[in-house]
mmCIF file of C-alpha atoms in Angstrom:
data_model
loop_
_atom_site.group_PDB
_atom_site.id
_atom_site.type_symbol
_atom_site.label_atom_id
_atom_site.label_comp_id
_atom_site.label_asym_id
_atom_site.label_seq_id
_atom_site.Cartn_x
_atom_site.Cartn_y
_atom_site.Cartn_z
ATOM 1 C CA UNK X 1 153.885 227.811 293.648
ATOM 2 C CA UNK X 2 150.622 226.163 292.998
ATOM 3 C CA UNK X 3 151.952 225.198 289.528
ATOM 4 C CA UNK X 4 154.827 223.558 291.260
ATOM 5 C CA UNK X 5 152.727 221.642 293.587
ATOM 6 C CA UNK X 6 150.424 220.262 290.745
ATOM 7 C CA UNK X 7 153.678 219.299 288.998
ATOM 8 C CA UNK X 8 155.108 217.565 292.041
ATOM 9 C CA UNK X 9 151.812 215.706 292.703
ATOM 10 C CA UNK X 10 151.561 214.658 288.927
ATOM 11 C CA UNK X 11 155.204 213.226 288.969
ATOM 12 C CA UNK X 12 154.553 211.430 292.356
ATOM 13 C CA UNK X 13 151.505 209.796 290.916
ATOM 14 C CA UNK X 14 153.484 208.871 287.775
ATOM 15 C CA UNK X 15 156.033 207.308 289.912
ATOM 16 C CA UNK X 16 153.474 205.358 291.966
ATOM 17 C CA UNK X 17 151.910 203.901 288.945
ATOM 18 C CA UNK X 18 155.180 202.971 287.377
ATOM 19 C CA UNK X 19 156.273 201.227 290.443
ATOM 20 C CA UNK X 20 152.938 199.318 290.522
ATOM 21 C CA UNK X 21 153.279 198.217 286.947
ATOM 22 C CA UNK X 22 156.894 197.077 287.238
ATOM 23 C CA UNK X 23 157.702 193.341 287.115
ATOM 24 C CA UNK X 24 159.049 193.291 290.583
ATOM 25 C CA UNK X 25 156.067 195.015 292.258
ATOM 26 C CA UNK X 26 154.691 193.960 295.467
ATOM 27 C CA UNK X 27 151.532 192.425 293.872
ATOM 28 C CA UNK X 28 153.825 190.113 291.600
ATOM 29 C CA UNK X 29 155.871 189.205 294.496
ATOM 30 C CA UNK X 30 152.749 188.156 296.363
ATOM 31 C CA UNK X 31 151.715 185.794 293.131
ATOM 32 C CA UNK X 32 155.047 184.191 293.346
ATOM 33 C CA UNK X 33 154.686 183.539 297.001
ATOM 34 C CA UNK X 34 151.302 181.885 296.447
ATOM 35 C CA UNK X 35 152.733 179.746 293.580
ATOM 36 C CA UNK X 36 155.603 178.677 295.653
ATOM 37 C CA UNK X 37 153.470 177.681 298.519
ATOM 38 C CA UNK X 38 151.235 175.769 296.220
ATOM 39 C CA UNK X 39 154.112 173.983 294.753
ATOM 40 C CA UNK X 40 155.537 173.207 298.228
ATOM 41 C CA UNK X 41 151.948 171.978 299.264
ATOM 42 C CA UNK X 42 151.850 169.709 296.475
ATOM 43 C CA UNK X 43 154.960 167.729 297.663
ATOM 44 C CA UNK X 44 153.861 167.238 301.161
ATOM 45 C CA UNK X 45 152.417 163.817 302.305
ATOM 46 C CA UNK X 46 149.343 165.308 303.578
ATOM 47 C CA UNK X 47 148.511 166.648 300.132
ATOM 48 C CA UNK X 48 148.750 163.310 298.356
ATOM 49 C CA UNK X 49 145.679 161.046 297.889
ATOM 50 C CA UNK X 50 145.618 157.459 298.610
ATOM 51 C CA UNK X 51 144.399 154.965 296.067
ATOM 52 C CA UNK X 52 141.413 154.222 298.134
ATOM 53 C CA UNK X 53 140.668 157.957 298.252
ATOM 54 C CA UNK X 54 140.951 158.130 294.363
ATOM 55 C CA UNK X 55 138.658 155.171 293.926
ATOM 56 C CA UNK X 56 136.073 156.868 296.384
ATOM 57 C CA UNK X 57 136.191 160.046 294.360
ATOM 58 C CA UNK X 58 135.948 158.034 291.074
ATOM 59 C CA UNK X 59 132.924 156.128 292.445
ATOM 60 C CA UNK X 60 131.189 159.334 293.544
ATOM 61 C CA UNK X 61 131.642 160.885 290.076
ATOM 62 C CA UNK X 62 130.096 157.844 288.652
ATOM 63 C CA UNK X 63 127.147 157.761 291.128
ATOM 64 C CA UNK X 64 126.618 161.575 290.238
ATOM 65 C CA UNK X 65 126.555 160.857 286.458
ATOM 66 C CA UNK X 66 124.192 157.954 287.004
ATOM 67 C CA UNK X 67 121.963 160.257 289.169
ATOM 68 C CA UNK X 68 122.088 162.927 286.361
ATOM 69 C CA UNK X 69 121.071 160.383 283.711
ATOM 70 C CA UNK X 70 118.249 158.888 285.877
ATOM 71 C CA UNK X 71 116.747 162.253 286.275
ATOM 72 C CA UNK X 72 116.972 163.053 282.644
ATOM 73 C CA UNK X 73 115.302 159.641 281.882
ATOM 74 C CA UNK X 74 112.533 160.419 284.428
ATOM 75 C CA UNK X 75 111.859 164.090 282.709
ATOM 76 C CA UNK X 76 111.896 162.274 279.288
ATOM 77 C CA UNK X 77 109.271 159.727 280.510
ATOM 78 C CA UNK X 78 107.094 162.386 282.146
ATOM 79 C CA UNK X 79 107.246 164.602 278.745
ATOM 80 C CA UNK X 80 106.380 161.436 276.700
ATOM 81 C CA UNK X 81 103.546 160.528 278.997
ATOM 82 C CA UNK X 82 102.220 164.112 278.601
ATOM 83 C CA UNK X 83 102.486 163.647 274.897
ATOM 84 C CA UNK X 84 100.651 160.387 274.985
ATOM 85 C CA UNK X 85 97.869 161.921 276.689
ATOM 86 C CA UNK X 86 97.617 164.826 274.457
ATOM 87 C CA UNK X 87 97.599 162.362 271.327
ATOM 88 C CA UNK X 88 94.932 160.468 272.928
ATOM 89 C CA UNK X 89 92.713 163.616 273.658
ATOM 90 C CA UNK X 90 93.478 164.911 269.973
ATOM 91 C CA UNK X 91 92.408 161.463 268.587
ATOM 92 C CA UNK X 92 89.287 161.354 270.709
ATOM 93 C CA UNK X 93 88.126 164.867 269.682
ATOM 94 C CA UNK X 94 88.946 163.883 266.131
ATOM 95 C CA UNK X 95 86.385 160.977 266.294
ATOM 96 C CA UNK X 96 83.750 163.254 267.892
ATOM 97 C CA UNK X 97 84.163 165.813 265.305
ATOM 98 C CA UNK X 98 83.858 163.192 262.568
ATOM 99 C CA UNK X 99 80.726 161.800 264.322
ATOM 100 C CA UNK X 100 79.277 165.406 264.395
ATOM 101 C CA UNK X 101 80.083 165.756 260.594
ATOM 102 C CA UNK X 102 78.554 162.488 259.872
ATOM 103 C CA UNK X 103 75.338 163.476 261.642
ATOM 104 C CA UNK X 104 75.140 166.748 259.997
ATOM 105 C CA UNK X 105 75.597 165.144 256.584
ATOM 106 C CA UNK X 106 72.804 162.569 257.331
ATOM 107 C CA UNK X 107 70.625 165.540 258.569
ATOM 108 C CA UNK X 108 71.150 167.453 255.399
ATOM 109 C CA UNK X 109 70.577 164.226 253.258
ATOM 110 C CA UNK X 110 67.005 163.664 254.454
#
């Protein structure tokens, strides 16, 4: 009897899984409904954008691109300023080291 229950349970599970995987399953029907709703929504007047709305969106994208480019330029300028400071500092340390070396050489000479 217990073996029969297990067999029935296994067959039932197999049927449920096969039904879910079939092309006409409830999940696929819902996908079709969503697709139909999207297609119907595209043809409504409220879904269409006016020319002024399209131009506004284009201006917003242009403004965003310009802001991004400006931020990048600011970062580049800051980075270049830091590099210039490091070069100046390095050059100053080089001059000091050369002066110390010259003084040592002069001291050894006398």
